[in-house]
Amino acid sequence: MAQGLSLLMTASFDSALTAPAVARNRDLILAVLREVLAAPGTVLEIASGSGEHAVHFASALPHLVWQPTDPDAQARRSIAAHAAQARLPNLLPPLELDAAAAVWPVTQADAVVSINMIHIAPWAAAEGLLAGAARLLPAGSPLYLYGPYREHGRHTAPSNAAFDESLRARDPAWGVRDLDEVAALAARHGFALERTVAMPANNLSVVFRRNP
Ligand SMILES: C[S@@+](CC[C@H](N)C(=O)[O-])C[C@H]1O[C@@H](n2cnc3c(N)ncnc32)[C@H](O)[C@@H]1O
């Protein structure tokens, strides 16, 4: 199991993993996604982890086709296990996808969603995420990110600073990213920062929009 996954998840004796944070954040994220993903289309989720978000969002947003992905084989088994229980017609089988890869195994999407990934991966994963979203998404499409961020070089809460320290202790290439740096990276790839939404536990929903 990838380190980022093992950090935050517990496995039951079948393949379905449970990430306790998902139960706390999924409905609040869903409320934002209802606005951001109002139009029908295919959503590519990067770093689906346990797959619990994918099932929750595909179930609540039947006008969308949801494509979960994760580079980690155990995560993909968990996504498949949750999907098998849910039996949703608009939830596709998980794909192996490393955001940092130069080629993604997907040729079409109308939106990209990535929750709690860019701080639990090297910066190259954030660079790859923006490059891949730019390759894939048509003008006007949304890119939705969720997670903790520094703002203007500062942590927004002591808990985020402590989390950042714990991430960097596990892997010096990980860490809570600065929103300014992520927005600058996004701008280089043709995405404008549309809005941020404050979320519980000092997280942010960050919505980018592909430039026309
Ligand atoms: C903390 S988990 C978040 C999972 C899920 N999105 C959630 O919020 O519960 C981080 C996930 O990022 C994935 N990940 C790590 N590096 C990645 C990369 N380079 N590209 C895509 N996913 C990556 C891990 O496999 C793991 O599933």
Short mmCIF file of N, CA and C in Angstrom, two decimals, residues 71-201:
data_model
loop_
_atom_site.label_atom_id
_atom_site.label_comp_id
_atom_site.label_asym_id
_atom_site.label_seq_id
_atom_site.Cartn_x
_atom_site.Cartn_y
_atom_site.Cartn_z
N PRO A 71 -2.91 5.19 -8.41
CA PRO A 71 -1.72 4.43 -8.82
C PRO A 71 -1.49 3.19 -7.97
N ASP A 72 -2.15 3.13 -6.82
CA ASP A 72 -1.89 2.07 -5.85
C ASP A 72 -2.86 0.89 -6.06
N ALA A 73 -2.29 -0.32 -6.17
CA ALA A 73 -3.11 -1.49 -6.49
C ALA A 73 -4.11 -1.80 -5.38
N GLN A 74 -3.69 -1.62 -4.13
CA GLN A 74 -4.62 -1.91 -3.03
C GLN A 74 -5.79 -0.91 -3.02
N ALA A 75 -5.49 0.33 -3.37
CA ALA A 75 -6.56 1.32 -3.48
C ALA A 75 -7.53 0.90 -4.58
N ARG A 76 -6.99 0.47 -5.72
CA ARG A 76 -7.89 0.09 -6.83
C ARG A 76 -8.74 -1.12 -6.44
N ARG A 77 -8.18 -2.05 -5.67
CA ARG A 77 -9.00 -3.18 -5.21
C ARG A 77 -10.11 -2.68 -4.28
N SER A 78 -9.77 -1.70 -3.45
CA SER A 78 -10.78 -1.15 -2.54
C SER A 78 -11.88 -0.42 -3.32
N ILE A 79 -11.47 0.37 -4.29
CA ILE A 79 -12.46 1.09 -5.12
C ILE A 79 -13.39 0.06 -5.77
N ALA A 80 -12.80 -1.00 -6.34
CA ALA A 80 -13.62 -2.01 -7.01
C ALA A 80 -14.55 -2.70 -6.02
N ALA A 81 -14.08 -2.93 -4.80
CA ALA A 81 -14.92 -3.60 -3.79
C ALA A 81 -16.09 -2.71 -3.39
N HIS A 82 -15.83 -1.43 -3.16
CA HIS A 82 -16.93 -0.51 -2.83
C HIS A 82 -17.91 -0.39 -4.02
N ALA A 83 -17.35 -0.35 -5.22
CA ALA A 83 -18.20 -0.19 -6.41
C ALA A 83 -19.07 -1.43 -6.60
N ALA A 84 -18.51 -2.61 -6.31
CA ALA A 84 -19.29 -3.85 -6.47
C ALA A 84 -20.48 -3.86 -5.52
N GLN A 85 -20.29 -3.33 -4.32
CA GLN A 85 -21.40 -3.25 -3.37
C GLN A 85 -22.44 -2.24 -3.84
N ALA A 86 -21.97 -1.13 -4.40
CA ALA A 86 -22.89 -0.02 -4.73
C ALA A 86 -23.65 -0.26 -6.03
N ARG A 87 -23.04 -0.98 -6.97
CA ARG A 87 -23.69 -1.31 -8.26
C ARG A 87 -24.30 -0.08 -8.93
N LEU A 88 -23.48 0.90 -9.15
CA LEU A 88 -23.96 2.14 -9.77
C LEU A 88 -23.65 2.12 -11.28
N PRO A 89 -24.65 2.43 -12.11
CA PRO A 89 -24.41 2.38 -13.55
C PRO A 89 -23.45 3.45 -14.06
N ASN A 90 -23.28 4.52 -13.28
CA ASN A 90 -22.44 5.64 -13.74
C ASN A 90 -21.07 5.66 -13.07
N LEU A 91 -20.69 4.56 -12.43
CA LEU A 91 -19.36 4.47 -11.80
C LEU A 91 -18.53 3.46 -12.58
N LEU A 92 -17.46 3.94 -13.21
CA LEU A 92 -16.62 3.09 -14.06
C LEU A 92 -15.59 2.32 -13.21
N PRO A 93 -15.07 1.21 -13.73
CA PRO A 93 -14.02 0.48 -13.00
C PRO A 93 -12.79 1.36 -12.81
N PRO A 94 -12.07 1.19 -11.69
CA PRO A 94 -10.90 2.05 -11.43
C PRO A 94 -9.77 1.80 -12.43
N LEU A 95 -9.08 2.87 -12.77
CA LEU A 95 -7.92 2.79 -13.64
C LEU A 95 -6.66 3.09 -12.85
N GLU A 96 -5.54 2.51 -13.30
CA GLU A 96 -4.24 2.84 -12.73
C GLU A 96 -3.77 4.15 -13.34
N LEU A 97 -3.59 5.16 -12.52
CA LEU A 97 -3.17 6.46 -13.04
C LEU A 97 -2.27 7.15 -12.02
N ASP A 98 -1.04 7.43 -12.44
CA ASP A 98 -0.10 8.24 -11.65
C ASP A 98 -0.16 9.65 -12.23
N ALA A 99 -0.57 10.60 -11.40
CA ALA A 99 -0.74 11.97 -11.91
C ALA A 99 0.53 12.50 -12.54
N ALA A 100 1.68 12.04 -12.07
CA ALA A 100 2.95 12.56 -12.58
C ALA A 100 3.33 12.00 -13.94
N ALA A 101 2.61 10.99 -14.40
CA ALA A 101 2.97 10.34 -15.67
C ALA A 101 2.69 11.29 -16.84
N ALA A 102 3.53 11.17 -17.87
CA ALA A 102 3.39 12.05 -19.04
C ALA A 102 2.18 11.68 -19.88
N VAL A 103 1.75 10.43 -19.74
CA VAL A 103 0.57 9.96 -20.49
C VAL A 103 -0.41 9.38 -19.49
N TRP A 104 -1.66 9.78 -19.59
CA TRP A 104 -2.72 9.23 -18.73
C TRP A 104 -3.58 8.25 -19.55
N PRO A 105 -4.11 7.21 -18.90
CA PRO A 105 -4.88 6.20 -19.63
C PRO A 105 -6.33 6.62 -19.88
N VAL A 106 -6.54 7.89 -20.13
CA VAL A 106 -7.88 8.44 -20.32
C VAL A 106 -7.77 9.45 -21.46
N THR A 107 -8.72 9.43 -22.35
CA THR A 107 -8.62 10.35 -23.49
C THR A 107 -9.68 11.44 -23.48
N GLN A 108 -10.66 11.30 -22.59
CA GLN A 108 -11.73 12.31 -22.57
C GLN A 108 -12.25 12.48 -21.16
N ALA A 109 -12.47 13.73 -20.77
CA ALA A 109 -13.15 14.03 -19.50
C ALA A 109 -13.66 15.45 -19.58
N ASP A 110 -14.66 15.72 -18.77
CA ASP A 110 -15.24 17.07 -18.74
C ASP A 110 -14.90 17.81 -17.45
N ALA A 111 -14.33 17.09 -16.50
CA ALA A 111 -13.91 17.70 -15.24
C ALA A 111 -12.89 16.77 -14.59
N VAL A 112 -12.01 17.35 -13.78
CA VAL A 112 -11.04 16.57 -13.00
C VAL A 112 -11.22 16.95 -11.53
N VAL A 113 -11.23 15.93 -10.68
CA VAL A 113 -11.38 16.11 -9.23
C VAL A 113 -10.22 15.39 -8.55
N SER A 114 -9.58 16.05 -7.58
CA SER A 114 -8.54 15.35 -6.81
C SER A 114 -8.59 15.83 -5.36
N ILE A 115 -8.85 14.88 -4.48
CA ILE A 115 -9.08 15.18 -3.07
C ILE A 115 -7.93 14.61 -2.24
N ASN A 116 -7.30 15.48 -1.46
CA ASN A 116 -6.26 15.05 -0.52
C ASN A 116 -5.13 14.29 -1.20
N MET A 117 -4.63 14.82 -2.29
CA MET A 117 -3.51 14.16 -2.96
C MET A 117 -2.25 14.99 -2.97
N ILE A 118 -2.32 16.28 -3.34
CA ILE A 118 -1.07 16.97 -3.69
C ILE A 118 -0.15 17.20 -2.50
N HIS A 119 -0.66 17.10 -1.28
CA HIS A 119 0.22 17.25 -0.11
C HIS A 119 0.81 15.91 0.33
N ILE A 120 0.21 14.80 -0.15
CA ILE A 120 0.69 13.46 0.24
C ILE A 120 1.35 12.81 -0.96
N ALA A 121 2.09 13.61 -1.69
CA ALA A 121 2.82 13.15 -2.88
C ALA A 121 3.86 14.22 -3.17
N PRO A 122 4.91 13.86 -3.90
CA PRO A 122 5.90 14.88 -4.27
C PRO A 122 5.26 15.97 -5.13
N TRP A 123 5.90 17.13 -5.17
CA TRP A 123 5.40 18.25 -5.97
C TRP A 123 5.22 17.84 -7.44
N ALA A 124 6.02 16.88 -7.89
CA ALA A 124 5.89 16.40 -9.28
C ALA A 124 4.49 15.88 -9.55
N ALA A 125 3.81 15.39 -8.53
CA ALA A 125 2.44 14.90 -8.73
C ALA A 125 1.49 16.07 -8.98
N ALA A 126 1.72 17.18 -8.28
CA ALA A 126 0.90 18.38 -8.54
C ALA A 126 1.18 18.90 -9.94
N GLU A 127 2.48 18.92 -10.31
CA GLU A 127 2.83 19.38 -11.66
C GLU A 127 2.18 18.48 -12.71
N GLY A 128 2.23 17.17 -12.47
CA GLY A 128 1.63 16.23 -13.41
C GLY A 128 0.12 16.37 -13.46
N LEU A 129 -0.47 16.64 -12.30
CA LEU A 129 -1.93 16.81 -12.25
C LEU A 129 -2.36 17.97 -13.12
N LEU A 130 -1.67 19.08 -12.99
CA LEU A 130 -2.05 20.26 -13.79
C LEU A 130 -1.74 20.05 -15.27
N ALA A 131 -0.59 19.41 -15.56
CA ALA A 131 -0.25 19.15 -16.97
C ALA A 131 -1.26 18.20 -17.60
N GLY A 132 -1.63 17.15 -16.84
CA GLY A 132 -2.56 16.17 -17.37
C GLY A 132 -3.95 16.75 -17.56
N ALA A 133 -4.39 17.54 -16.59
CA ALA A 133 -5.71 18.18 -16.71
C ALA A 133 -5.72 19.12 -17.92
N ALA A 134 -4.61 19.79 -18.16
CA ALA A 134 -4.52 20.70 -19.31
C ALA A 134 -4.58 19.92 -20.63
N ARG A 135 -3.94 18.73 -20.65
CA ARG A 135 -3.99 17.91 -21.87
C ARG A 135 -5.41 17.44 -22.16
N LEU A 136 -6.15 17.19 -21.09
CA LEU A 136 -7.43 16.48 -21.20
C LEU A 136 -8.65 17.38 -21.34
N LEU A 137 -8.67 18.44 -20.56
CA LEU A 137 -9.93 19.17 -20.39
C LEU A 137 -10.16 20.23 -21.48
N PRO A 138 -11.37 20.29 -21.99
CA PRO A 138 -11.73 21.38 -22.91
C PRO A 138 -11.80 22.72 -22.18
N ALA A 139 -11.76 23.79 -22.94
CA ALA A 139 -11.89 25.14 -22.38
C ALA A 139 -13.17 25.23 -21.56
N GLY A 140 -13.07 25.91 -20.44
CA GLY A 140 -14.25 26.12 -19.59
C GLY A 140 -14.50 25.02 -18.58
N SER A 141 -13.69 23.94 -18.63
CA SER A 141 -13.93 22.81 -17.73
C SER A 141 -13.36 23.08 -16.35
N PRO A 142 -13.98 22.50 -15.31
CA PRO A 142 -13.48 22.69 -13.95
C PRO A 142 -12.44 21.65 -13.52
N LEU A 143 -11.54 22.12 -12.69
CA LEU A 143 -10.60 21.25 -11.96
C LEU A 143 -10.83 21.55 -10.49
N TYR A 144 -11.24 20.54 -9.73
CA TYR A 144 -11.58 20.72 -8.32
C TYR A 144 -10.53 20.03 -7.46
N LEU A 145 -9.94 20.77 -6.52
CA LEU A 145 -9.00 20.21 -5.56
C LEU A 145 -9.53 20.43 -4.15
N TYR A 146 -9.21 19.49 -3.28
CA TYR A 146 -9.61 19.62 -1.87
C TYR A 146 -8.43 19.21 -1.01
N GLY A 147 -8.23 19.96 0.07
CA GLY A 147 -7.17 19.59 1.01
C GLY A 147 -6.77 20.79 1.84
N PRO A 148 -5.73 20.62 2.67
CA PRO A 148 -5.20 21.76 3.43
C PRO A 148 -4.24 22.57 2.56
N TYR A 149 -4.20 23.85 2.77
CA TYR A 149 -3.28 24.73 2.03
C TYR A 149 -2.69 25.76 2.97
N ARG A 150 -1.43 26.14 2.70
CA ARG A 150 -0.92 27.39 3.25
C ARG A 150 -1.48 28.52 2.37
N GLU A 151 -1.59 29.70 2.95
CA GLU A 151 -2.04 30.85 2.16
C GLU A 151 -1.04 31.98 2.36
N HIS A 152 -0.52 32.50 1.25
CA HIS A 152 0.48 33.58 1.26
C HIS A 152 1.66 33.18 2.15
N GLY A 153 2.08 31.94 2.05
CA GLY A 153 3.27 31.47 2.75
C GLY A 153 3.05 31.07 4.19
N ARG A 154 1.83 31.17 4.67
CA ARG A 154 1.58 30.87 6.10
C ARG A 154 0.54 29.77 6.25
N HIS A 155 0.74 28.98 7.31
CA HIS A 155 -0.31 28.03 7.65
C HIS A 155 -1.53 28.79 8.17
N THR A 156 -2.71 28.22 7.93
CA THR A 156 -3.94 28.89 8.33
C THR A 156 -4.41 28.43 9.70
N ALA A 157 -3.74 27.40 10.26
CA ALA A 157 -4.14 26.90 11.58
C ALA A 157 -2.99 26.08 12.16
N PRO A 158 -2.84 26.07 13.48
CA PRO A 158 -1.79 25.25 14.09
C PRO A 158 -1.91 23.77 13.71
N SER A 159 -3.13 23.30 13.56
CA SER A 159 -3.30 21.87 13.20
C SER A 159 -2.73 21.58 11.82
N ASN A 160 -2.84 22.55 10.90
CA ASN A 160 -2.26 22.36 9.57
C ASN A 160 -0.73 22.39 9.63
N ALA A 161 -0.19 23.25 10.48
CA ALA A 161 1.27 23.30 10.64
C ALA A 161 1.79 21.98 11.19
N ALA A 162 1.08 21.42 12.16
CA ALA A 162 1.49 20.14 12.75
C ALA A 162 1.35 19.02 11.72
N PHE A 163 0.28 19.07 10.95
CA PHE A 163 0.08 18.06 9.90
C PHE A 163 1.21 18.15 8.88
N ASP A 164 1.56 19.37 8.48
CA ASP A 164 2.64 19.59 7.52
C ASP A 164 3.95 18.99 8.05
N GLU A 165 4.20 19.24 9.32
CA GLU A 165 5.44 18.71 9.92
C GLU A 165 5.44 17.18 9.89
N SER A 166 4.29 16.60 10.20
CA SER A 166 4.22 15.13 10.22
C SER A 166 4.37 14.56 8.80
N LEU A 167 3.82 15.26 7.83
CA LEU A 167 3.98 14.80 6.44
C LEU A 167 5.46 14.82 6.04
N ARG A 168 6.12 15.95 6.32
CA ARG A 168 7.52 16.11 5.92
C ARG A 168 8.43 15.14 6.66
N ALA A 169 8.04 14.77 7.89
CA ALA A 169 8.83 13.78 8.63
C ALA A 169 8.72 12.41 7.96
N ARG A 170 7.57 12.13 7.39
CA ARG A 170 7.40 10.86 6.69
C ARG A 170 8.12 10.84 5.36
N ASP A 171 8.03 11.97 4.66
CA ASP A 171 8.69 12.08 3.35
C ASP A 171 8.96 13.56 3.11
N PRO A 172 10.23 13.94 3.02
CA PRO A 172 10.56 15.37 2.84
C PRO A 172 9.97 15.96 1.57
N ALA A 173 9.57 15.12 0.62
CA ALA A 173 8.99 15.63 -0.63
C ALA A 173 7.50 15.94 -0.48
N TRP A 174 6.90 15.52 0.62
CA TRP A 174 5.49 15.80 0.87
C TRP A 174 5.36 17.12 1.61
N GLY A 175 4.15 17.60 1.75
CA GLY A 175 3.92 18.78 2.58
C GLY A 175 2.71 19.58 2.11
N VAL A 176 2.14 20.30 3.06
CA VAL A 176 0.99 21.16 2.75
C VAL A 176 1.44 22.24 1.76
N ARG A 177 0.76 22.34 0.64
CA ARG A 177 1.17 23.25 -0.43
C ARG A 177 0.62 24.65 -0.20
N ASP A 178 1.32 25.61 -0.80
CA ASP A 178 0.84 27.00 -0.70
C ASP A 178 -0.12 27.27 -1.86
N LEU A 179 -1.25 27.82 -1.52
CA LEU A 179 -2.26 28.06 -2.57
C LEU A 179 -1.72 28.96 -3.67
N ASP A 180 -0.90 29.96 -3.30
CA ASP A 180 -0.32 30.85 -4.32
C ASP A 180 0.52 30.06 -5.32
N GLU A 181 1.30 29.09 -4.79
CA GLU A 181 2.17 28.30 -5.68
C GLU A 181 1.34 27.36 -6.56
N VAL A 182 0.29 26.80 -5.98
CA VAL A 182 -0.57 25.92 -6.78
C VAL A 182 -1.30 26.75 -7.85
N ALA A 183 -1.76 27.93 -7.47
CA ALA A 183 -2.46 28.79 -8.45
C ALA A 183 -1.51 29.24 -9.55
N ALA A 184 -0.24 29.51 -9.20
CA ALA A 184 0.74 29.92 -10.21
C ALA A 184 1.03 28.75 -11.16
N LEU A 185 1.15 27.55 -10.59
CA LEU A 185 1.33 26.35 -11.42
C LEU A 185 0.13 26.17 -12.35
N ALA A 186 -1.06 26.32 -11.80
CA ALA A 186 -2.28 26.16 -12.60
C ALA A 186 -2.31 27.20 -13.72
N ALA A 187 -1.93 28.42 -13.42
CA ALA A 187 -1.95 29.47 -14.44
C ALA A 187 -1.00 29.14 -15.58
N ARG A 188 0.16 28.55 -15.24
CA ARG A 188 1.11 28.17 -16.29
C ARG A 188 0.51 27.10 -17.22
N HIS A 189 -0.45 26.35 -16.70
CA HIS A 189 -1.09 25.31 -17.51
C HIS A 189 -2.45 25.74 -18.03
N GLY A 190 -2.77 27.03 -17.91
CA GLY A 190 -3.99 27.53 -18.53
C GLY A 190 -5.24 27.39 -17.68
N PHE A 191 -5.07 27.37 -16.36
CA PHE A 191 -6.22 27.32 -15.46
C PHE A 191 -6.27 28.58 -14.59
N ALA A 192 -7.45 29.16 -14.48
CA ALA A 192 -7.64 30.32 -13.61
C ALA A 192 -8.28 29.86 -12.31
N LEU A 193 -7.83 30.46 -11.20
CA LEU A 193 -8.45 30.17 -9.91
C LEU A 193 -9.81 30.86 -9.88
N GLU A 194 -10.86 30.07 -9.82
CA GLU A 194 -12.22 30.63 -9.86
C GLU A 194 -12.71 30.98 -8.47
N ARG A 195 -12.54 30.05 -7.54
CA ARG A 195 -12.95 30.36 -6.17
C ARG A 195 -12.41 29.32 -5.21
N THR A 196 -12.37 29.71 -3.95
CA THR A 196 -12.07 28.77 -2.87
C THR A 196 -13.25 28.78 -1.90
N VAL A 197 -13.45 27.65 -1.27
CA VAL A 197 -14.52 27.53 -0.28
C VAL A 197 -13.89 26.96 0.99
N ALA A 198 -14.06 27.68 2.10
CA ALA A 198 -13.54 27.17 3.37
C ALA A 198 -14.33 25.93 3.78
N MET A 199 -13.59 24.89 4.17
CA MET A 199 -14.20 23.62 4.54
C MET A 199 -13.80 23.30 5.99
N PRO A 200 -14.48 22.36 6.61
CA PRO A 200 -14.15 22.02 7.99
C PRO A 200 -12.71 21.53 8.13
N ALA A 201 -12.22 21.59 9.36
CA ALA A 201 -10.88 21.10 9.69
C ALA A 201 -9.81 21.83 8.89
#
